[in-house]
Short mmCIF file of C-alpha atoms (C1' of nucleotides) in Angstrom, two decimals:
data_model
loop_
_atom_site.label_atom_id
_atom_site.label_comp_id
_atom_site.label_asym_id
_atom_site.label_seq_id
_atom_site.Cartn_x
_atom_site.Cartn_y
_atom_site.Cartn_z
CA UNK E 1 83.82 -26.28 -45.19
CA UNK E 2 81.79 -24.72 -48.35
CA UNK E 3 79.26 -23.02 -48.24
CA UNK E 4 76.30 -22.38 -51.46
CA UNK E 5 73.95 -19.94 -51.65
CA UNK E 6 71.49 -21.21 -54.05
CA UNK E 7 67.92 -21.38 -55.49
CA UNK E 8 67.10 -25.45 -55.09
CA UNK E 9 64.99 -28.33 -54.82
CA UNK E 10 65.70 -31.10 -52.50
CA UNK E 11 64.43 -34.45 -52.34
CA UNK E 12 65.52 -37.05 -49.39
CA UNK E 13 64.59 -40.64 -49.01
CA UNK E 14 65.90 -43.16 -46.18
CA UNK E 15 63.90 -43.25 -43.16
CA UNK E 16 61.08 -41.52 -44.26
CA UNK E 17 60.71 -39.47 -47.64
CA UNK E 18 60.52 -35.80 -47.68
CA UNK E 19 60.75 -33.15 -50.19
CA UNK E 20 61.93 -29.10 -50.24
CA UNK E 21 60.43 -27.41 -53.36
CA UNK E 22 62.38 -24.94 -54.98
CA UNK E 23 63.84 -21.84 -53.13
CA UNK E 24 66.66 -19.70 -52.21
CA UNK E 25 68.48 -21.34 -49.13
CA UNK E 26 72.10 -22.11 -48.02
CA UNK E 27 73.78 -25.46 -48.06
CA UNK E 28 76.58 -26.18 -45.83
CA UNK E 29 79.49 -29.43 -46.61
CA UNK E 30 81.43 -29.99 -44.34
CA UNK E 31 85.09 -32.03 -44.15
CA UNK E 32 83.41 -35.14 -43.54
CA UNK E 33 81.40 -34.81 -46.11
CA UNK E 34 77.89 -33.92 -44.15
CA UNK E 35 75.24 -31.41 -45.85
CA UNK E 36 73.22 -29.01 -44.24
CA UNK E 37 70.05 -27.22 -46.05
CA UNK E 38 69.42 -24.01 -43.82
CA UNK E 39 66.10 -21.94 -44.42
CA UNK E 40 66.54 -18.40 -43.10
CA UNK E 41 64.45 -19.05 -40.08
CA UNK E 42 63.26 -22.13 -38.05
CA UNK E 43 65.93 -22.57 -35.49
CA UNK E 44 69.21 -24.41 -35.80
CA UNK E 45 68.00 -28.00 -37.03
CA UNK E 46 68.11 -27.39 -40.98
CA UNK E 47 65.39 -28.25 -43.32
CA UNK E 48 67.24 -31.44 -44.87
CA UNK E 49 70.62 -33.42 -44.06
CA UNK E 50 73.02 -36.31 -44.37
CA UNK E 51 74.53 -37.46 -41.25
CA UNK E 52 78.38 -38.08 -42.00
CA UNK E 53 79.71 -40.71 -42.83
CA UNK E 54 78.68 -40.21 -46.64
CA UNK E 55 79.61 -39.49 -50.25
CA UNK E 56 78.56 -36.16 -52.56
CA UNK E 57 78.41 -36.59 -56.11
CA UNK E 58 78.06 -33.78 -58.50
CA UNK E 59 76.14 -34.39 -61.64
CA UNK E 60 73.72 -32.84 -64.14
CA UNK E 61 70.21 -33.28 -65.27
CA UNK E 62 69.27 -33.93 -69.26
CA UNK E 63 68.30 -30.21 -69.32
CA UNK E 64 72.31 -28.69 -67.83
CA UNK E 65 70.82 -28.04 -64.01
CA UNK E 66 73.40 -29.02 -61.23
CA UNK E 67 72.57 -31.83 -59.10
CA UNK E 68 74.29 -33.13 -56.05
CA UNK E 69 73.22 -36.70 -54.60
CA UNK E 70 74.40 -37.13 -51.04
CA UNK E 71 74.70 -40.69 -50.32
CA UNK E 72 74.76 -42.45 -46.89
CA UNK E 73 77.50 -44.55 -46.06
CA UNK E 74 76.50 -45.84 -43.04
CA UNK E 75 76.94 -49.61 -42.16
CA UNK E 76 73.76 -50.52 -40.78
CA UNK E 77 70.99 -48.65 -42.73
CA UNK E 78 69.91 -51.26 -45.23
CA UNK E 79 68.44 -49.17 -47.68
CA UNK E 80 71.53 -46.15 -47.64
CA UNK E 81 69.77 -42.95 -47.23
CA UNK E 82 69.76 -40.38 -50.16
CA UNK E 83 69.69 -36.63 -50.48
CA UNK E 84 69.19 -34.64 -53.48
CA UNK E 85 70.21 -31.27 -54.81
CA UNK E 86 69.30 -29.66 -57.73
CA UNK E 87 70.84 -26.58 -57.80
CA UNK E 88 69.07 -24.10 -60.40
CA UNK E 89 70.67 -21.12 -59.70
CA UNK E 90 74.16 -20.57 -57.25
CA UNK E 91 74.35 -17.03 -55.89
CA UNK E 92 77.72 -18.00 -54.03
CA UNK E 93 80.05 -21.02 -53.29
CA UNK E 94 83.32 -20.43 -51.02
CA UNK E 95 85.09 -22.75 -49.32
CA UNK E 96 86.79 -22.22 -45.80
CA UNK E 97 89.64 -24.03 -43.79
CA UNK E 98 88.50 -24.42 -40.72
CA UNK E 99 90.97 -26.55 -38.88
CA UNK E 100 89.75 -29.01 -35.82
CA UNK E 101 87.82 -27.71 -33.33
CA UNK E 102 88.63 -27.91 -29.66
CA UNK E 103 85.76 -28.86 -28.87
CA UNK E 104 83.00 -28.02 -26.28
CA UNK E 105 83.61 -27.40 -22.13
CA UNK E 106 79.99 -27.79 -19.89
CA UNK E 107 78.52 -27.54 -17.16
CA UNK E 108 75.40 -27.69 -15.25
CA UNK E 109 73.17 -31.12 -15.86
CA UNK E 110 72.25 -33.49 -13.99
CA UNK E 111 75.49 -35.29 -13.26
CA UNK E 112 76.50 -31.95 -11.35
CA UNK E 113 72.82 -32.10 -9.58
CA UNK E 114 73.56 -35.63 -8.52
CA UNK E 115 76.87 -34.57 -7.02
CA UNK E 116 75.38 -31.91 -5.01
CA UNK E 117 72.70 -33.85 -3.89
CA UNK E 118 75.06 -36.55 -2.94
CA UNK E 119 76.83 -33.99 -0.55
CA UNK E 120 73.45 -32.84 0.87
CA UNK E 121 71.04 -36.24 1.01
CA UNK E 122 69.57 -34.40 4.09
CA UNK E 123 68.17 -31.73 2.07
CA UNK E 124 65.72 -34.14 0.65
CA UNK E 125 64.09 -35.32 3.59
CA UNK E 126 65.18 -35.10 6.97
CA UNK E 127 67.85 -37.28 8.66
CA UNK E 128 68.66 -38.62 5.36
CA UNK E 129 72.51 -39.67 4.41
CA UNK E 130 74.14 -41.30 1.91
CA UNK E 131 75.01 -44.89 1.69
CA UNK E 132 75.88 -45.06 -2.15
CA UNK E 133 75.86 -42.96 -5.93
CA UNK E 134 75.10 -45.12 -9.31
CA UNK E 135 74.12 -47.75 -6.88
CA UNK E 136 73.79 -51.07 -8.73
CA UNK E 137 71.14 -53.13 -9.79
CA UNK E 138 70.31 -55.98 -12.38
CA UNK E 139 68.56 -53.71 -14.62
CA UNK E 140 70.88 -50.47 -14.23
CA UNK E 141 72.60 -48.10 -11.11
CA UNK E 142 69.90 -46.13 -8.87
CA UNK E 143 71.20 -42.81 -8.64
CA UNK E 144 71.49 -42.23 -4.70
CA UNK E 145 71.06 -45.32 -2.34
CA UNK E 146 70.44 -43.85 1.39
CA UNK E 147 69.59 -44.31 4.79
CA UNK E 148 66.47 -42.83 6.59
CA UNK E 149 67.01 -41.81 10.01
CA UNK E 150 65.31 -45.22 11.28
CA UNK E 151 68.15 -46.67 9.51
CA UNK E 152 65.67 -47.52 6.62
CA UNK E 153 66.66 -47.86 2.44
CA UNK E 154 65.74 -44.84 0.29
CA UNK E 155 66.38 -44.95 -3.63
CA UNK E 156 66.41 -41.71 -5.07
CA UNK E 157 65.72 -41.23 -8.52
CA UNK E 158 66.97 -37.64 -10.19
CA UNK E 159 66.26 -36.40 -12.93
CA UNK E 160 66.64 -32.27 -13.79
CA UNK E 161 63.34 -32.57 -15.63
CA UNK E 162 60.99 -34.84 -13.42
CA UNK E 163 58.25 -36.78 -15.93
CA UNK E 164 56.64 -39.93 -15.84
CA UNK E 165 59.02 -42.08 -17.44
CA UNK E 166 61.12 -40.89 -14.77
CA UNK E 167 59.06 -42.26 -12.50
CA UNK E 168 58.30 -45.37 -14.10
CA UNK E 169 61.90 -46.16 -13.89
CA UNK E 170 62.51 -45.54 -10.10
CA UNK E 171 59.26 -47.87 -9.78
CA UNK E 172 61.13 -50.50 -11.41
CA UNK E 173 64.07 -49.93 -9.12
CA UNK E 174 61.51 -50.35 -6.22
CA UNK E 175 60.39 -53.34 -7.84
CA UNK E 176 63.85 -54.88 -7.92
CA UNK E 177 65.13 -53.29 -4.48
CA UNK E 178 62.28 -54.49 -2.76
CA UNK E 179 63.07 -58.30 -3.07
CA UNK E 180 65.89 -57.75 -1.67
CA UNK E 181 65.94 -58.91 2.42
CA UNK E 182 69.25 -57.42 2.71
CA UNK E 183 67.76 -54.23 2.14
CA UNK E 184 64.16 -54.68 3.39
CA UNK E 185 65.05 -55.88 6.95
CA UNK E 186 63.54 -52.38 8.63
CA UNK E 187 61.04 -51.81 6.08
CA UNK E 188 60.30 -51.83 1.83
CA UNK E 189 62.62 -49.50 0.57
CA UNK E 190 61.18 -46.07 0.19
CA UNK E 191 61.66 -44.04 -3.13
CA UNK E 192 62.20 -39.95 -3.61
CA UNK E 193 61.71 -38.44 -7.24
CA UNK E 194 63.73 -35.46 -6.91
CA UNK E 195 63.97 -32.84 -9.85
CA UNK E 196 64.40 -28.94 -10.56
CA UNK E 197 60.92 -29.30 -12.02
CA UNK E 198 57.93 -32.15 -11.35
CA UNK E 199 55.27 -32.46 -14.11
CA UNK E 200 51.73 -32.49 -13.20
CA UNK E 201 51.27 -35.82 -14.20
CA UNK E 202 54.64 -37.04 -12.67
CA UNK E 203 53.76 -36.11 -9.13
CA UNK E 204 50.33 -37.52 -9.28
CA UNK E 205 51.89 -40.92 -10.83
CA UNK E 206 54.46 -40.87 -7.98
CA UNK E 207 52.08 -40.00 -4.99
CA UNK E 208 49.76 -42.97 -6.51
CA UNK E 209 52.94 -45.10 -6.10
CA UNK E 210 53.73 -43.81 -2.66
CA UNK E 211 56.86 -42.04 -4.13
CA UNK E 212 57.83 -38.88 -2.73
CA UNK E 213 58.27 -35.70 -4.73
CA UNK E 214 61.39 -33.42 -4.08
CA UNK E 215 61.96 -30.28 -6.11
CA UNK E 216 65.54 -29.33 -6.53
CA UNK E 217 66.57 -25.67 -6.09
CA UNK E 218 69.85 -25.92 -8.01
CA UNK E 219 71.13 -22.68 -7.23
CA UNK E 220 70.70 -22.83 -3.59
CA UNK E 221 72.31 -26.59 -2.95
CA UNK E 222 75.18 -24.98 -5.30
CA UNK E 223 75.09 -22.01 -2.82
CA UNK E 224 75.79 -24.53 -0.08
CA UNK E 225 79.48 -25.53 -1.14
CA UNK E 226 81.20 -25.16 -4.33
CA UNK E 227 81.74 -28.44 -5.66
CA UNK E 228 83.64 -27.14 -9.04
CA UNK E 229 86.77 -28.99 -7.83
CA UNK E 230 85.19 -32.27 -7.78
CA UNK E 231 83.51 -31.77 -11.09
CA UNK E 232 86.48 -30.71 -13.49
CA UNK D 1 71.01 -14.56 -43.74
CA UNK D 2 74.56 -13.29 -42.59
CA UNK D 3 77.24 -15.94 -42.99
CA UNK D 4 80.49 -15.25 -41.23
CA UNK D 5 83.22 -17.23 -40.93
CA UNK D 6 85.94 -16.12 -38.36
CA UNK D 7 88.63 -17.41 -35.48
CA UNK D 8 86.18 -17.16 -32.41
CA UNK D 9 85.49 -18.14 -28.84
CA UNK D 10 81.97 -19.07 -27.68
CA UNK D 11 80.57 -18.85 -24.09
CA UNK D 12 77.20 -19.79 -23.12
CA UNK D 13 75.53 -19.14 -19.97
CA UNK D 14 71.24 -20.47 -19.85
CA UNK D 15 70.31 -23.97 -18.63
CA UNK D 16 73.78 -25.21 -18.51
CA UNK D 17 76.86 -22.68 -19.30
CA UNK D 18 79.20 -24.04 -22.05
CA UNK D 19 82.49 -22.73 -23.08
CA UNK D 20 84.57 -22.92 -26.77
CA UNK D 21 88.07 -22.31 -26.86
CA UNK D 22 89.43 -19.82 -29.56
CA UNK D 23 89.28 -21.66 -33.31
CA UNK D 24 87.99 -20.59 -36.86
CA UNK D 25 84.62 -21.34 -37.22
CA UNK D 26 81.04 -20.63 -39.14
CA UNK D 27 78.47 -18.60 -37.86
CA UNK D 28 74.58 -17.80 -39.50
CA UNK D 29 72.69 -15.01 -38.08
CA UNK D 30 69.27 -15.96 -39.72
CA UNK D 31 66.50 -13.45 -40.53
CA UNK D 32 64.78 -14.32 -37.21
CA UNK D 33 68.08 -13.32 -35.32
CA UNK D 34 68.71 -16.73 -34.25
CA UNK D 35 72.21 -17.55 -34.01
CA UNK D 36 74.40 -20.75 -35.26
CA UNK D 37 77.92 -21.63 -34.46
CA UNK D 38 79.05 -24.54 -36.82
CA UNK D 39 82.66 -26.60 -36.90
CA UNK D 40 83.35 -28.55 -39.69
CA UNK D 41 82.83 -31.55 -38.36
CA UNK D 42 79.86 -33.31 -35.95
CA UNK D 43 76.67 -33.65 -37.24
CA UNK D 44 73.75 -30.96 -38.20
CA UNK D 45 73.65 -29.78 -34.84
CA UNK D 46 75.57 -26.63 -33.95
CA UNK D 47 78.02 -26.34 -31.51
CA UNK D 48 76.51 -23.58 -29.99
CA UNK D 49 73.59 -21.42 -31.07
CA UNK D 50 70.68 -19.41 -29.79
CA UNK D 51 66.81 -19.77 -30.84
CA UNK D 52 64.84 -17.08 -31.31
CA UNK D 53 63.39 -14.60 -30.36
CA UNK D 54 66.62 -13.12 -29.65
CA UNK D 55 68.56 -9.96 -29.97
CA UNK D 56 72.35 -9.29 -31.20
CA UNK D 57 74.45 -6.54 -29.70
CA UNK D 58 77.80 -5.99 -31.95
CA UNK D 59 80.27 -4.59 -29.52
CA UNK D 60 84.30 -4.19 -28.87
CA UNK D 61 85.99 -5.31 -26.01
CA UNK D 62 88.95 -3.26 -24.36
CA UNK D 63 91.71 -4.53 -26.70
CA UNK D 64 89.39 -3.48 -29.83
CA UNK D 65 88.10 -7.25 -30.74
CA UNK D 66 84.81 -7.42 -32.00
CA UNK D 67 82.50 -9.10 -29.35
CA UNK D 68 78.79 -9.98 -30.32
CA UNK D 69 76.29 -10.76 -27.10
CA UNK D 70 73.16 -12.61 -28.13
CA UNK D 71 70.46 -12.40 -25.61
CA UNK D 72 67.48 -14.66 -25.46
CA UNK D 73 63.72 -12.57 -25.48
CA UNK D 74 62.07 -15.18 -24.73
CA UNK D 75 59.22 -14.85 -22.23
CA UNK D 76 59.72 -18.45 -19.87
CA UNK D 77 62.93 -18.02 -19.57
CA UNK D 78 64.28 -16.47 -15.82
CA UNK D 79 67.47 -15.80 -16.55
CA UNK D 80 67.76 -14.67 -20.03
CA UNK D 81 69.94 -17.07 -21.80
CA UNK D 82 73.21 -15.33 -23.51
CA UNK D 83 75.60 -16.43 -26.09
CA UNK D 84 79.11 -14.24 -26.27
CA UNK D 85 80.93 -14.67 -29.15
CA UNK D 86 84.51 -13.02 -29.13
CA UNK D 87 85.83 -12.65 -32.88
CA UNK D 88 89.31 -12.72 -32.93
CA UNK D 89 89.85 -12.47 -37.48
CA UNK D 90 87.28 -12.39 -39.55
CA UNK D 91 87.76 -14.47 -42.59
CA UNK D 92 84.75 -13.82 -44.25
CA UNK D 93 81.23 -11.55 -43.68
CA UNK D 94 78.20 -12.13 -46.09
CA UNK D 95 74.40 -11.22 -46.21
CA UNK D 96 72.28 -13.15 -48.80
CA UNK D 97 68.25 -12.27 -49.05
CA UNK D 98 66.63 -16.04 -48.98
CA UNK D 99 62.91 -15.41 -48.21
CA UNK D 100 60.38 -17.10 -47.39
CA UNK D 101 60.93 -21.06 -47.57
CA UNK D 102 57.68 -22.70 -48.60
CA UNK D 103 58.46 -25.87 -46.44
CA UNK D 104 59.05 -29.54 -46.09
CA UNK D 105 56.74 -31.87 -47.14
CA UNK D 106 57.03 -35.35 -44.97
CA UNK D 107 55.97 -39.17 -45.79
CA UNK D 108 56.90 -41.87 -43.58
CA UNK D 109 56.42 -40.72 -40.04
CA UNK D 110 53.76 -42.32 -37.29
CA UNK D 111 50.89 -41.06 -38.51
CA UNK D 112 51.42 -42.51 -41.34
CA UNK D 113 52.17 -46.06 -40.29
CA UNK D 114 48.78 -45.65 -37.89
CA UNK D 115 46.85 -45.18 -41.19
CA UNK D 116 48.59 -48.32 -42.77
CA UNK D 117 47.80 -50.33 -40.07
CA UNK D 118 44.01 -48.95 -39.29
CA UNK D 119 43.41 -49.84 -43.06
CA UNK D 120 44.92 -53.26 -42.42
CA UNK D 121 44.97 -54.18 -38.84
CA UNK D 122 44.66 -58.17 -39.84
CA UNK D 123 48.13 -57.78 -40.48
CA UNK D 124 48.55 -57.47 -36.48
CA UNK D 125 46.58 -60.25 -35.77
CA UNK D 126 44.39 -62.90 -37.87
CA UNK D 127 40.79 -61.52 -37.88
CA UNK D 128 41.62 -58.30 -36.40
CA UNK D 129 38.93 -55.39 -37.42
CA UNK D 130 39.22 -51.66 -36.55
CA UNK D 131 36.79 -49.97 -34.28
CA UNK D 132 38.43 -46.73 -34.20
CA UNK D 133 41.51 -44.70 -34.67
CA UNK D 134 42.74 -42.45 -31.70
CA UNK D 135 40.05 -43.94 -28.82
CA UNK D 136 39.56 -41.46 -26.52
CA UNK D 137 40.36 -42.93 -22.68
CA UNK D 138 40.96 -40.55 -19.63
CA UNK D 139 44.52 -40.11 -19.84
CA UNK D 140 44.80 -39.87 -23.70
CA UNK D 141 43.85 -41.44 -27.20
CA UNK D 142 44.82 -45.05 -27.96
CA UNK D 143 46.31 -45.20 -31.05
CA UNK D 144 43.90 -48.42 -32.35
CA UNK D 145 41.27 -49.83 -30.68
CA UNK D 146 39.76 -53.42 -32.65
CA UNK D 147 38.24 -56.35 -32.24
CA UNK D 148 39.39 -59.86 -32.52
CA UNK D 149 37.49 -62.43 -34.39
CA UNK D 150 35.89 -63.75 -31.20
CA UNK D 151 34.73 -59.92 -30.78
CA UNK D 152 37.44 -59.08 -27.71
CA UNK D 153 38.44 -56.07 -27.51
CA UNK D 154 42.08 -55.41 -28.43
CA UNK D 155 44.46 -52.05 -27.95
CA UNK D 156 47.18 -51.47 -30.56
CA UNK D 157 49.81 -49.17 -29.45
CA UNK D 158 51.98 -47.93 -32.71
CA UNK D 159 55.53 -46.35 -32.19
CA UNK D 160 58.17 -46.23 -34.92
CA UNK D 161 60.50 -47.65 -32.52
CA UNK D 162 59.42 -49.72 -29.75
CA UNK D 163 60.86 -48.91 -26.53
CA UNK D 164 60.60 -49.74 -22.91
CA UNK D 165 58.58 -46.28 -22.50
CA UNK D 166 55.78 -47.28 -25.46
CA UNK D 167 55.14 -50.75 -23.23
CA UNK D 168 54.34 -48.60 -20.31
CA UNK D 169 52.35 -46.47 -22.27
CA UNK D 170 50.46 -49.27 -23.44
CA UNK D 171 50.22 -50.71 -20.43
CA UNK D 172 48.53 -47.72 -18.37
CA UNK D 173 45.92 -47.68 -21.63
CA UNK D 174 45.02 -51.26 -20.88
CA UNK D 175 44.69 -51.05 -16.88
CA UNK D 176 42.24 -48.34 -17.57
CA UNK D 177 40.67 -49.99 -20.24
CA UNK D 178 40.32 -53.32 -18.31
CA UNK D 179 37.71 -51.24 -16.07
CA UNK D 180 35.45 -50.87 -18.38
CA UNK D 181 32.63 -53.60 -18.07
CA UNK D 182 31.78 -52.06 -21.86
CA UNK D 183 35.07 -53.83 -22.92
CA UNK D 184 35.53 -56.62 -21.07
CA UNK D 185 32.49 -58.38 -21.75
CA UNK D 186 33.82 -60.76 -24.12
CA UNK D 187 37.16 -60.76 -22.13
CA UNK D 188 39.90 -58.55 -20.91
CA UNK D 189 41.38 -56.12 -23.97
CA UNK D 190 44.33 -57.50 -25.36
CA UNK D 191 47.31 -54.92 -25.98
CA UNK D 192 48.96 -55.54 -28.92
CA UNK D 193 52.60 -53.16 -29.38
CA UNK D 194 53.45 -52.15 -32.96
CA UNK D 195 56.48 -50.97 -34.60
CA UNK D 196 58.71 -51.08 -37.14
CA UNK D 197 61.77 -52.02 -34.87
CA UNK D 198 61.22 -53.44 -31.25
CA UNK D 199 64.35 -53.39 -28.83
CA UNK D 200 64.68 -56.42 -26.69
CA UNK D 201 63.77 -54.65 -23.45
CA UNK D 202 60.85 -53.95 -24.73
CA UNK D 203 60.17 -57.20 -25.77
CA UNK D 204 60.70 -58.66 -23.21
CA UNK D 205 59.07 -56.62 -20.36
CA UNK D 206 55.79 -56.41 -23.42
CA UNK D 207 56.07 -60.38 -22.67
CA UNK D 208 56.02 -60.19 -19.24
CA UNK D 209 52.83 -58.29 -19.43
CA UNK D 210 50.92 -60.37 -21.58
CA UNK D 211 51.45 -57.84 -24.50
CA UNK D 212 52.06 -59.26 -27.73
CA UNK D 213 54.76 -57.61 -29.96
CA UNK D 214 54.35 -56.76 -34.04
CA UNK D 215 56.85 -55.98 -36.12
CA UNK D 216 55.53 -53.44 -38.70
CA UNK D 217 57.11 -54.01 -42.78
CA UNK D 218 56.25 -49.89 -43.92
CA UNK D 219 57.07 -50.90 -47.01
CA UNK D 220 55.56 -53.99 -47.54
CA UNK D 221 52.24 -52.15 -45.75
CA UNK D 222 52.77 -49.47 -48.40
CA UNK D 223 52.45 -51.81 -51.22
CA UNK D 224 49.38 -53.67 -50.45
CA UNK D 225 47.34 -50.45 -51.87
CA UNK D 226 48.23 -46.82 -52.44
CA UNK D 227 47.23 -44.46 -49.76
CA UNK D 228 48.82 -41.23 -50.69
CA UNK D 229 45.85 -39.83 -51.56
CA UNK D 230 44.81 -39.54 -48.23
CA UNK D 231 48.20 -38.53 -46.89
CA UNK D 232 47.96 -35.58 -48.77
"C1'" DG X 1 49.73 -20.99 -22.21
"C1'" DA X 2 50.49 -25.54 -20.34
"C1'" DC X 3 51.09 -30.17 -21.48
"C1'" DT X 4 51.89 -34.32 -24.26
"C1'" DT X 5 54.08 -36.89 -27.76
"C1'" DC X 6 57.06 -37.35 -31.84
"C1'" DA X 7 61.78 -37.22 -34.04
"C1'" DT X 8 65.61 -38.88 -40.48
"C1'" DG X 9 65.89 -36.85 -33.13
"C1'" DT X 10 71.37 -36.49 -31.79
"C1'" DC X 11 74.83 -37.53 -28.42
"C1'" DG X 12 77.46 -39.64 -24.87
"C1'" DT X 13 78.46 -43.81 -22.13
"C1'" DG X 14 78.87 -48.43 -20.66
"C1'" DT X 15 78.66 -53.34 -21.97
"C1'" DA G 1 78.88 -52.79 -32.39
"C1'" DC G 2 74.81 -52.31 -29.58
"C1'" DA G 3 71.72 -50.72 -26.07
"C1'" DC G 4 70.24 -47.20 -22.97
"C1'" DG G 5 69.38 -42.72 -21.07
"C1'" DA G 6 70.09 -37.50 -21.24
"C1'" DC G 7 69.44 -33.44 -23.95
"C1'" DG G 8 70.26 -25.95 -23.58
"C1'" DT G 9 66.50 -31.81 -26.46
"C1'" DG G 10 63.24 -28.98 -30.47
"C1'" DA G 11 58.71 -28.93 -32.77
"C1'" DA G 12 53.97 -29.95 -33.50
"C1'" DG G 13 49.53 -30.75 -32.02
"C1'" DT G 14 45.94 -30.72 -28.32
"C1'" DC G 15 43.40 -29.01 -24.41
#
DNA sequence: GACTTCATGTCGTGT
DNA sequence: ACACGACGTGAAGTC
């Protein structure tokens, strides 16, 4: 890893252009070659960057100024993407052996919110139980397939953010599910939209579609059992 | 901006909780507060971090390490999101005085393309002629709204890339559209989807609907006349 | 302040 | 390699 303090100027062109006029800011390379331009604010995406895998070249203008070109070496981008230095005036460069990294441990999405609410199916609408997670279909796996108390299909759709693409895509389950007799023989198969949150718009798309609405409390379904075993 | 490098370990505890392992790592304290934990390896994105507004408390633990806790001040947030560092051996501490960054200048990005096209929507479509840009409908603005050269109305939806969730977007545009007698007098409004890269989903389900799909040249669009004067 | 849409999104996962 | 969906998505613009 280095790491340059410097006043500089960059200039990047692939996807779209965009250009940095000059200032003081840091610049980060990393082992695989990747730059980062960090402003001392904004948050932690940095001003400019090239995604590894690519090459750093340092040069010089006609008038002595330092000037790094970054270049993509990506296979697919047609065009390779470019970044631009020029470095007018370095206030520090140091480089840093940083070794591998671990790597990161998590917990908490939605995968873990599927697994609870595959434990608890009743806690979205009464007499509800589980017949199957990821279940499959020809245009990808619905994340809870259950059985009303009537004996009836439900899809349940989860998401820990509920919009309306979410909902668009358990209406396309429906869709599918619905043409299927196996599954329609006491009734069309129902749909819930369950989430921590529903948007506005999301619940009024879903009631209009004669999908349910289920907000999640996480917490509380955790409070239930502890699943942790299952999950690691 | 404080840059230091040091063997740490990283626990997060907000949405999700992550956890990273003891290793040598970088970490910027920007002028805002906000907090970045960098490998040297990955991509721009940090492995952990925390986005201001936030606070850092420099503390010890028990056994004397140095333990920084970096608490979120946000005002949504419940449960304050907190980052704990633990330093183990600090390689490296520095302060540099960046400030202000005048900002990034962009070219290239949606807006953009929808100016390309509303100055040349024949490319679309033979005999295509703009009406407006950003027609105002009930549940938003569609992006073009022309005329064909039999005087139909016709909705362009423009995304960079075209994915399944643009088609739907376009989609709910023309239902509404379609029930307005204003529109359809000359025939139901077309949809027509625009982008610059259309996945095969998409394609196929635009099909499906009657939507037809455009593949958008930026460049080529870009040379038939100079526009940056209105970018800018 | 809530909500919507865009992004050089990035990142993992399954085919 | 490619396609698809989740993300501590973040960030900008609008109402």
């Amino acid at each position: 890893m280095r790491i340059v303090v410097a006043r500089c100027q960059v200039d990047y062109a692939g996807r779209l252009t965009a250009h940095l006029p000059m200032a003081t800011r840091v610049i980060m390379v990393k082992a695989d070659g990747s730059v980062l331009v960090h402003s001392d604010g904004g948050s932690y995406k940095p001003l400019n960057w090239m995604s590894p895998p690519c090459t750093l070249r340092e040069g010089a203008t006609d008038d002595g100024q330092v000037e790094w070109t970054v270049t993509s070496t990506a296979s697919g981008k047609g065009p390779g993407d470019t970044l631009r230095i020029l470095l007018e005036e370095v206030h520090s460069d140091s480089r840093h052996e940083l070794g591998v990294d671990p790597g990161l441990q998590k917990d908490g999405v939605e995968k873990h919110l599927q697994a609870l609410l595959a434990d608890h199916p009743a806690t979205l609408a009464d007499g509800l139980t589980l017949v199957r997670r990821e279940f499959p279909t020809a245009i990808g796996p619905v994340d809870l397939m259950c059985r009303d108390a009537a004996g009836a299909s439900v899809a349940v759709e989860i998401k820990r953010r509920g919009e309306i693409d979410g909902v668009e895509q358990l209406t396309r389950y429906l869709e599918l599910l619905n043409r299927d007799p196996a599954l329609t023989r006491l009734g069309p198969v129902r749909g819930i939209f369950a989430a921590q949150e529903i948007k506005p718009q999301a619940r009024v798309l879903a009631t209009d579609r004669g999908i349910a609405c289920a907000v999640v409390d996480y917490d509380a379904l955790r409070g239930i059992d502890d699943v942790e075993d299952r999950l690691f």
